[in-house]
Amino acid sequence: MTTQTTRAQDNAGQAPRTADADAIGAPPQRPTLVPAERYYSPAFAALETQRLWPKVWQVACSVDHVAEPGDYFEYRCGPYSVLIVRGEDGALRAFQNVCRHRGNTLCAGTGSGLRELKCGYHGWTWDLSGTLKRVPNRKGFGALHMSELPLHAARVDTWERLVFVNLDVDAMPLSEFLEEVPSDIAWNTLGDFRCYATMTIEVDANWKTIADGYSETYHIQTLHPELRRCTDDVHAPQVIWGHTGKSEQLYGVPSPQLKEPVSSREVWDAYVYTQGALMGAGEGTPLPEGRPAPGETVAEVIAEHIRASAVARGVELSWASTDQLLRLHQYNVFPNMTLLTNADHLTVMTSLPGPDPDHGELVMMLWARMPPGSPRMTPADVRMPAGQADPGVVLTQDITVLAGIQRGLHQPGFTHLTLSNEERRVINMHRNLERYLDLPESERITGGETP
């Protein structure tokens, strides 16, 4: 069976899309109110540290970071540090990143060629399977049993080329936590993508403030006016599964909210300006002369350009329809991850807590589709403050507004966020957060009741 046939069957198995479904769905009886202090309260952040972060699956890195024996990656989330190691036997393992002697961090950053885990303070040494092998001047400890002091294990698992960790060794399986996401996007063979870079951006905002920005499309009409000439921000159906949710948006068409006609050239120019890197088109690339031809849409011209760009890196996309190339599928995975993908694009973003509730990090994993069976790319990992980040027009606009939102949340008259059903993926994050934190009824969100 050919790859193209397999993909066609996968696509046929998807639930039919409702063309007129919008991002709002059925309006609630009244707005949903979320206490603003959740975004800046030290007590609330401490509760997250205690009850949330040690209990949830979190995407830590890509398989490309830890592809070969001796590769390692340190994942940090608040005060927690998890060390992910590829053993000599090829197995992927994760450990709490702490020496069992005096608590020193064993390994920092990411790298390769690791043969053992040796504490740089007193020299206690474990092998890559977490077994204690050497203790200098061991007789000074008396009856110290090496077998009783392995590294503390953490859960580790993969989905496609994403590596997830969980400090709770009794946590539900990752496959269960991800719910419908893997099957819903199976047609897109995410395993053919390779991670080529991660960008960590330090932001003056709470991790939830960051996450909210990639959990709704309500802000497009104001914050991203350029997108309205090349994106349908109305017919953007959403679904909630539990820990996860999804939104879809079609590009290559103008927003139905625009009252004036939008020409094909204007759609093309807007797409090149906001998404040009995804189609291998530099800023100002003109619409090809005579296109779109009679009976052809500008979306089909964009899709053709994307396919031609992919050929340059040996990727064949003839199997992908125009819809598969231009409809962005955005998946939210509680608490802090979003995955954006179409047939030739994959970006994974997470938001992490910073040193205090008013600071956080936006981490972007950047991927490229490669020919099946391609070797890993060794990702470049960069870190920068928000003021130096320029990940593209749209994401830069998203980042620029975050510090102002965080300041606004502190204002004494602002006690609650007032949320629309169009922001229900934000609401769903808060409902899951309430479950993990076991908040009393008096501290939970209110409103949002269905008719």
Coordinates of N, CA, C and O in Angstrom, one line a residue, residues 222-363:
T222 N -8.1 42.2 16.1 CA -7.5 43.5 16.6 C -6.0 43.4 16.6 O -5.4 44.3 16.1
L223 N -5.4 42.3 17.1 CA -4.0 42.3 17.3 C -3.3 41.9 16.0 O -2.1 42.4 15.7
H224 N -3.9 41.1 15.1 CA -3.3 40.7 13.9 C -4.1 41.1 12.7 O -4.6 40.3 11.9
P225 N -4.3 42.4 12.4 CA -5.1 42.8 11.3 C -4.6 42.3 9.9 O -5.4 42.1 9.0
E226 N -3.3 42.1 9.8 CA -2.7 41.6 8.6 C -3.3 40.2 8.2 O -3.4 39.8 7.1
L227 N -3.5 39.4 9.3 CA -4.0 38.0 9.1 C -5.4 38.0 8.5 O -5.8 37.0 7.8
R228 N -6.2 39.1 8.7 CA -7.6 39.0 8.3 C -7.8 39.0 6.8 O -8.8 38.6 6.3
R229 N -6.7 39.3 6.1 CA -6.8 39.3 4.6 C -6.4 37.9 4.0 O -6.5 37.7 2.8
C230 N -6.0 37.0 4.9 CA -5.6 35.7 4.4 C -6.0 34.6 5.4 O -5.5 33.4 5.2
T231 N -6.9 34.8 6.3 CA -7.3 33.8 7.3 C -8.8 33.9 7.5 O -9.4 35.0 7.8
D232 N -9.5 32.8 7.6 CA -10.9 32.7 8.0 C -10.9 32.6 9.5 O -10.7 31.5 10.1
D233 N -11.2 33.7 10.2 CA -11.2 33.7 11.6 C -12.6 33.6 12.2 O -12.8 33.7 13.4
V234 N -13.5 33.3 11.3 CA -14.9 33.0 11.8 C -15.2 31.5 11.8 O -15.6 31.0 12.9
H235 N -15.0 30.9 10.7 CA -15.3 29.4 10.6 C -14.1 28.7 11.1 O -13.3 28.1 10.3
A236 N -13.9 28.7 12.4 CA -12.8 28.1 13.1 C -13.3 27.2 14.2 O -13.2 27.6 15.4
P237 N -13.8 26.1 13.8 CA -14.5 25.2 14.8 C -13.5 24.7 15.9 O -12.3 24.5 15.7
Q238 N -14.0 24.6 17.1 CA -13.2 24.1 18.3 C -13.9 22.9 18.9 O -15.1 22.7 18.8
V239 N -13.1 22.1 19.5 CA -13.6 20.9 20.2 C -12.8 20.8 21.5 O -11.6 21.1 21.5
I240 N -13.4 20.3 22.6 CA -12.8 20.0 23.8 C -12.9 18.5 24.1 O -14.0 18.0 24.1
W241 N -11.8 17.8 24.4 CA -11.9 16.4 24.7 C -11.7 16.1 26.2 O -12.2 15.1 26.7
G242 N -11.1 17.0 27.0 CA -10.8 16.8 28.4 C -9.5 17.5 28.8 O -9.6 18.7 29.1
H243 N -8.4 16.8 28.8 CA -7.1 17.4 29.0 C -6.7 18.2 27.8 O -5.7 19.0 27.8
T244 N -7.3 18.0 26.7 CA -6.9 18.5 25.4 C -8.0 19.2 24.6 O -9.2 19.0 25.0
G245 N -7.7 20.0 23.6 CA -8.7 20.6 22.8 C -8.1 20.9 21.4 O -6.9 20.8 21.2
K246 N -8.9 21.4 20.5 CA -8.5 21.6 19.2 C -9.2 22.8 18.5 O -10.4 23.0 18.8
S247 N -8.5 23.5 17.7 CA -9.1 24.6 16.9 C -8.6 24.4 15.4 O -7.5 23.9 15.3
E248 N -9.4 24.8 14.4 CA -8.9 24.8 13.1 C -9.1 26.1 12.4 O -10.1 26.8 12.7
Q249 N -8.2 26.5 11.6 CA -8.4 27.7 10.8 C -7.8 27.5 9.4 O -6.8 27.0 9.2
L250 N -8.6 28.0 8.4 CA -8.2 27.9 7.0 C -7.5 29.2 6.6 O -8.0 30.3 6.8
Y251 N -6.3 29.1 6.0 CA -5.6 30.2 5.5 C -5.7 30.2 3.9 O -6.2 29.3 3.3
G252 N -5.3 31.3 3.4 CA -5.4 31.5 1.9 C -6.8 32.0 1.5 O -7.1 32.1 0.3
V253 N -7.6 32.5 2.5 CA -8.9 33.1 2.2 C -9.0 34.3 3.1 O -8.5 34.3 4.2
P254 N -9.8 35.3 2.7 CA -10.0 36.5 3.6 C -11.0 36.2 4.7 O -11.8 35.3 4.6
S255 N -10.9 37.0 5.7 CA -11.9 36.8 6.8 C -13.3 37.2 6.3 O -13.5 38.2 5.7
P256 N -14.3 36.4 6.7 CA -15.7 36.8 6.3 C -16.2 38.0 7.0 O -17.2 38.6 6.6
Q257 N -15.4 38.5 8.0 CA -15.9 39.7 8.7 C -15.5 41.0 7.9 O -16.0 42.1 8.2
L258 N -14.6 40.9 6.9 CA -14.2 42.1 6.2 C -15.4 42.4 5.2 O -15.9 41.6 4.5
K259 N -15.8 43.7 5.3 CA -16.9 44.1 4.5 C -16.5 44.5 3.1 O -17.3 44.4 2.1
E260 N -15.3 45.0 2.9 CA -14.9 45.3 1.5 C -14.3 44.1 0.8 O -13.8 43.2 1.4
P261 N -14.4 44.1 -0.5 CA -13.9 42.9 -1.3 C -12.3 42.9 -1.1 O -11.7 43.9 -1.0
V262 N -11.8 41.6 -1.1 CA -10.4 41.4 -1.0 C -9.9 40.7 -2.3 O -10.4 39.6 -2.6
S263 N -9.0 41.2 -3.0 CA -8.5 40.6 -4.2 C -7.6 39.5 -4.0 O -7.0 39.3 -2.9
S264 N -7.4 38.7 -5.0 CA -6.4 37.5 -4.9 C -5.0 38.0 -4.5 O -4.3 37.4 -3.7
R265 N -4.6 39.1 -5.1 CA -3.3 39.7 -4.9 C -3.2 40.1 -3.4 O -2.1 39.9 -2.8
E266 N -4.2 40.7 -2.8 CA -4.2 41.1 -1.4 C -4.1 39.9 -0.5 O -3.4 39.9 0.5
V267 N -4.8 38.8 -0.9 CA -4.7 37.6 -0.1 C -3.3 37.1 -0.1 O -2.7 36.7 0.9
W268 N -2.8 37.0 -1.4 CA -1.4 36.5 -1.5 C -0.4 37.4 -0.8 O 0.5 36.8 0.0
D269 N -0.5 38.7 -0.9 CA 0.5 39.6 -0.2 C 0.4 39.4 1.3 O 1.4 39.4 2.0
A270 N -0.8 39.3 1.8 CA -1.0 39.1 3.3 C -0.4 37.8 3.7 O 0.2 37.7 4.8
Y271 N -0.6 36.8 2.9 CA 0.0 35.4 3.3 C 1.5 35.5 3.3 O 2.2 35.0 4.2
V272 N 2.1 36.1 2.2 CA 3.5 36.2 2.1 C 4.1 37.0 3.3 O 5.1 36.6 3.9
Y273 N 3.4 38.1 3.7 CA 3.9 38.9 4.8 C 3.8 38.2 6.1 O 4.8 38.3 6.9
T274 N 2.8 37.5 6.4 CA 2.6 36.8 7.7 C 3.1 35.4 7.8 O 3.5 35.0 8.8
Q275 N 3.1 34.7 6.6 CA 3.4 33.3 6.6 C 4.4 32.9 5.6 O 4.6 31.7 5.3
G276 N 5.1 33.9 5.0 CA 6.0 33.6 3.8 C 7.0 32.5 4.0 O 7.3 31.8 3.1
A277 N 7.6 32.5 5.3 CA 8.6 31.5 5.5 C 8.1 30.1 5.4 O 8.9 29.2 5.0
L278 N 6.8 29.9 5.6 CA 6.2 28.5 5.5 C 6.1 28.1 4.0 O 5.9 26.9 3.8
M279 N 6.2 29.0 3.1 CA 6.1 28.6 1.7 C 7.4 28.9 1.0 O 7.4 28.9 -0.3
G280 N 8.4 29.3 1.7 CA 9.7 29.6 1.1 C 9.7 30.8 0.3 O 10.5 31.0 -0.7
A281 N 8.9 31.8 0.7 CA 8.8 33.0 -0.1 C 9.3 34.2 0.8 O 8.8 34.4 1.9
G282 N 10.2 35.0 0.3 CA 10.7 36.1 1.0 C 9.7 37.3 0.9 O 8.8 37.3 0.1
E283 N 9.9 38.2 1.8 CA 9.0 39.4 1.9 C 8.9 40.1 0.5 O 10.0 40.3 -0.1
G284 N 7.7 40.4 0.1 CA 7.6 41.1 -1.2 C 7.5 40.2 -2.4 O 7.4 40.7 -3.5
T285 N 7.6 38.9 -2.2 CA 7.4 38.0 -3.4 C 6.1 38.2 -4.1 O 5.0 38.1 -3.4
P286 N 6.1 38.6 -5.3 CA 4.8 38.9 -6.0 C 4.0 37.7 -6.4 O 4.5 36.6 -6.6
L287 N 2.7 37.9 -6.5 CA 1.8 36.8 -7.0 C 2.3 36.5 -8.5 O 2.5 37.5 -9.3
P288 N 2.5 35.3 -8.8 CA 2.9 35.0 -10.2 C 2.0 35.5 -11.2 O 0.8 35.6 -11.1
E289 N 2.6 36.0 -12.3 CA 1.8 36.7 -13.4 C 0.8 35.7 -13.9 O 1.0 34.6 -14.2
G290 N -0.5 36.2 -14.1 CA -1.5 35.4 -14.7 C -2.2 34.5 -13.7 O -3.0 33.7 -14.2
R291 N -1.8 34.5 -12.5 CA -2.4 33.6 -11.5 C -3.2 34.4 -10.5 O -2.9 35.6 -10.2
P292 N -4.3 33.9 -9.9 CA -4.8 32.6 -10.3 C -5.5 32.6 -11.7 O -6.0 33.6 -12.1
A293 N -5.3 31.4 -12.3 CA -5.9 31.3 -13.7 C -7.5 31.1 -13.5 O -8.0 30.9 -12.4
P294 N -8.2 31.3 -14.6 CA -9.7 31.1 -14.5 C -10.0 29.8 -13.9 O -9.5 28.7 -14.3
G295 N -10.9 29.8 -12.9 CA -11.3 28.6 -12.3 C -10.4 28.1 -11.1 O -10.6 27.1 -10.5
E296 N -9.3 28.9 -10.9 CA -8.4 28.6 -9.9 C -8.5 29.6 -8.7 O -8.8 30.8 -8.9
T297 N -8.2 29.2 -7.5 CA -8.2 30.1 -6.4 C -6.8 30.5 -6.0 O -5.9 29.8 -6.3
V298 N -6.7 31.6 -5.3 CA -5.4 32.0 -4.8 C -4.8 31.0 -3.8 O -3.6 30.8 -3.7
A299 N -5.7 30.3 -3.0 CA -5.3 29.3 -2.1 C -4.6 28.2 -2.8 O -3.6 27.6 -2.3
E300 N -5.1 27.8 -4.0 CA -4.4 26.8 -4.8 C -3.1 27.2 -5.3 O -2.1 26.4 -5.4
V301 N -2.9 28.5 -5.6 CA -1.6 29.0 -6.0 C -0.6 28.9 -4.9 O 0.5 28.6 -5.0
I302 N -1.1 29.3 -3.7 CA -0.2 29.2 -2.5 C 0.2 27.8 -2.2 O 1.4 27.5 -2.0
A303 N -0.8 26.9 -2.3 CA -0.5 25.5 -2.1 C 0.5 24.9 -3.1 O 1.4 24.2 -2.7
E304 N 0.4 25.4 -4.3 CA 1.4 24.9 -5.3 C 2.8 25.4 -5.0 O 3.8 24.7 -5.2
H305 N 2.9 26.7 -4.5 CA 4.2 27.3 -4.1 C 4.8 26.5 -2.9 O 6.0 26.3 -2.9
I306 N 3.9 26.1 -2.0 CA 4.4 25.3 -0.8 C 5.0 24.0 -1.3 O 6.0 23.5 -0.9
R307 N 4.3 23.3 -2.2 CA 4.7 22.0 -2.7 C 6.1 22.1 -3.4 O 7.0 21.3 -3.3
A308 N 6.2 23.2 -4.2 CA 7.5 23.4 -5.0 C 8.6 23.7 -4.0 O 9.7 23.3 -4.2
S309 N 8.3 24.5 -2.9 CA 9.4 24.8 -1.9 C 9.8 23.5 -1.2 O 11.0 23.3 -0.9
A310 N 8.9 22.6 -1.0 CA 9.2 21.4 -0.3 C 10.1 20.5 -1.1 O 11.0 19.8 -0.6
V311 N 9.9 20.5 -2.4 CA 10.8 19.7 -3.3 C 12.2 20.0 -3.1 O 13.1 19.1 -3.2
A312 N 12.5 21.2 -2.8 CA 13.9 21.7 -2.7 C 14.6 20.9 -1.5 O 15.9 20.8 -1.5
R313 N 13.9 20.5 -0.5 CA 14.5 19.7 0.6 C 14.2 18.2 0.5 O 14.3 17.5 1.4
G314 N 13.7 17.8 -0.7 CA 13.5 16.4 -1.0 C 12.2 15.9 -0.5 O 12.0 14.7 -0.3
V315 N 11.2 16.8 -0.2 CA 9.9 16.4 0.3 C 8.9 16.4 -0.7 O 8.7 17.4 -1.4
E316 N 8.1 15.3 -0.9 CA 7.1 15.2 -1.9 C 5.7 15.4 -1.2 O 5.4 14.6 -0.3
L317 N 5.0 16.4 -1.7 CA 3.7 16.7 -1.0 C 2.5 16.6 -2.0 O 1.5 17.2 -1.7
S318 N 2.7 15.8 -3.0 CA 1.5 15.7 -4.0 C 0.3 15.0 -3.3 O -0.8 15.2 -3.8
W319 N 0.6 14.3 -2.2 CA -0.6 13.6 -1.5 C -1.4 14.7 -0.8 O -2.6 14.4 -0.5
A320 N -0.9 15.8 -0.5 CA -1.6 16.8 0.4 C -2.5 17.7 -0.5 O -2.1 18.3 -1.4
S321 N -3.7 17.8 -0.1 CA -4.7 18.7 -0.7 C -4.4 20.1 -0.4 O -3.7 20.4 0.6
T322 N -5.0 21.0 -1.1 CA -4.9 22.4 -0.7 C -5.4 22.7 0.7 O -4.8 23.4 1.5
D323 N -6.5 22.0 1.1 CA -7.0 22.2 2.5 C -6.0 21.7 3.5 O -5.8 22.3 4.5
Q324 N -5.3 20.5 3.2 CA -4.4 20.0 4.2 C -3.1 20.9 4.3 O -2.4 20.9 5.3
L325 N -2.8 21.6 3.3 CA -1.7 22.5 3.3 C -2.0 23.9 3.9 O -1.1 24.5 4.5
L326 N -3.2 24.3 3.9 CA -3.6 25.6 4.3 C -4.5 25.7 5.6 O -4.8 26.7 6.1
R327 N -5.0 24.5 6.0 CA -5.8 24.5 7.2 C -4.9 24.2 8.4 O -4.3 23.2 8.5
L328 N -4.8 25.2 9.3 CA -3.9 25.0 10.5 C -4.7 24.3 11.6 O -5.8 24.8 12.0
H329 N -4.2 23.2 12.0 CA -4.8 22.4 13.1 C -4.0 22.8 14.4 O -2.8 22.6 14.5
Q330 N -4.7 23.3 15.4 CA -4.0 23.8 16.6 C -4.6 22.9 17.8 O -5.7 23.0 18.1
Y331 N -3.7 22.2 18.4 CA -4.0 21.3 19.6 C -3.5 21.9 20.9 O -2.3 22.3 20.9
N332 N -4.3 22.0 21.9 CA -3.9 22.4 23.2 C -3.9 21.1 24.1 O -4.8 20.3 24.1
V333 N -2.7 20.9 24.8 CA -2.6 19.8 25.7 C -2.3 20.4 27.1 O -1.3 21.1 27.3
F334 N -3.2 20.2 28.0 CA -3.0 20.7 29.4 C -1.7 20.3 30.0 O -1.3 19.1 29.8
P335 N -1.0 21.1 30.8 CA -1.5 22.5 31.1 C -0.9 23.6 30.2 O -1.4 24.7 30.1
N336 N 0.2 23.3 29.4 CA 1.0 24.4 28.9 C 1.5 24.2 27.5 O 2.4 24.9 27.1
M337 N 0.9 23.3 26.7 CA 1.4 23.0 25.4 C 0.4 23.3 24.3 O -0.8 23.1 24.4
T338 N 0.9 23.8 23.2 CA 0.1 23.9 21.9 C 0.9 23.3 20.8 O 2.1 23.5 20.7
L339 N 0.3 22.6 19.9 CA 0.9 22.1 18.7 C 0.2 22.6 17.5 O -1.1 22.5 17.4
L340 N 0.9 23.3 16.6 CA 0.3 23.9 15.4 C 0.8 23.1 14.2 O 2.1 23.0 14.0
T341 N 0.0 22.7 13.3 CA 0.5 21.9 12.2 C -0.5 21.9 11.0 O -1.7 22.0 11.2
N342 N 0.1 21.8 9.8 CA -0.6 21.4 8.6 C 0.3 20.5 7.9 O 1.3 20.0 8.5
A343 N 0.1 20.2 6.6 CA 0.8 19.2 5.9 C 2.3 19.5 5.8 O 3.1 18.5 5.6
D344 N 2.7 20.7 5.9 CA 4.1 21.0 5.7 C 4.6 22.0 6.8 O 5.6 22.7 6.6
H345 N 4.0 21.9 8.0 CA 4.4 22.9 9.1 C 4.1 22.2 10.4 O 3.1 21.5 10.6
L346 N 5.1 22.4 11.3 CA 4.9 22.0 12.7 C 5.7 22.9 13.6 O 6.9 23.1 13.4
T347 N 5.0 23.5 14.6 CA 5.6 24.3 15.6 C 4.9 23.8 16.9 O 3.7 23.6 17.0
V348 N 5.8 23.5 17.9 CA 5.3 23.1 19.3 C 5.7 24.2 20.2 O 6.9 24.6 20.3
M349 N 4.7 24.7 21.0 CA 5.0 25.8 22.0 C 4.6 25.4 23.4 O 3.5 24.8 23.5
T350 N 5.4 25.8 24.3 CA 5.0 25.6 25.7 C 5.3 26.9 26.5 O 6.1 27.7 26.1
S351 N 4.6 27.0 27.6 CA 4.9 28.2 28.5 C 5.2 27.6 29.9 O 4.6 26.7 30.3
L352 N 6.2 28.2 30.5 CA 6.8 27.7 31.7 C 6.8 28.8 32.8 O 7.0 30.0 32.5
P353 N 6.6 28.4 34.1 CA 6.7 29.4 35.1 C 8.1 30.0 35.2 O 9.1 29.3 35.0
G354 N 8.2 31.2 35.6 CA 9.5 31.9 35.8 C 9.8 32.0 37.3 O 9.3 31.2 38.1
P355 N 10.8 32.9 37.7 CA 11.2 33.0 39.1 C 10.1 33.5 40.0 O 10.2 33.3 41.2
D356 N 9.1 34.1 39.5 CA 8.0 34.6 40.3 C 6.7 34.6 39.4 O 6.9 34.4 38.2
P357 N 5.5 34.8 39.9 CA 4.3 34.7 39.1 C 4.2 35.7 38.0 O 3.4 35.5 37.1
D358 N 5.0 36.8 38.0 CA 4.9 37.8 37.0 C 5.9 37.5 35.8 O 6.1 38.4 35.0
H359 N 6.6 36.4 35.9 CA 7.6 36.1 34.8 C 7.4 34.7 34.4 O 7.0 33.8 35.2
G360 N 7.7 34.4 33.1 CA 7.5 33.1 32.5 C 8.4 33.0 31.3 O 9.1 33.9 30.9
E361 N 8.3 31.8 30.7 CA 9.1 31.5 29.5 C 8.2 31.0 28.4 O 7.3 30.1 28.7
L362 N 8.4 31.4 27.2 CA 7.7 30.8 26.0 C 8.8 30.0 25.3 O 9.8 30.6 24.9
V363 N 8.6 28.7 25.1 CA 9.5 27.9 24.5 C 8.9 27.4 23.1 O 7.8 26.8 23.1

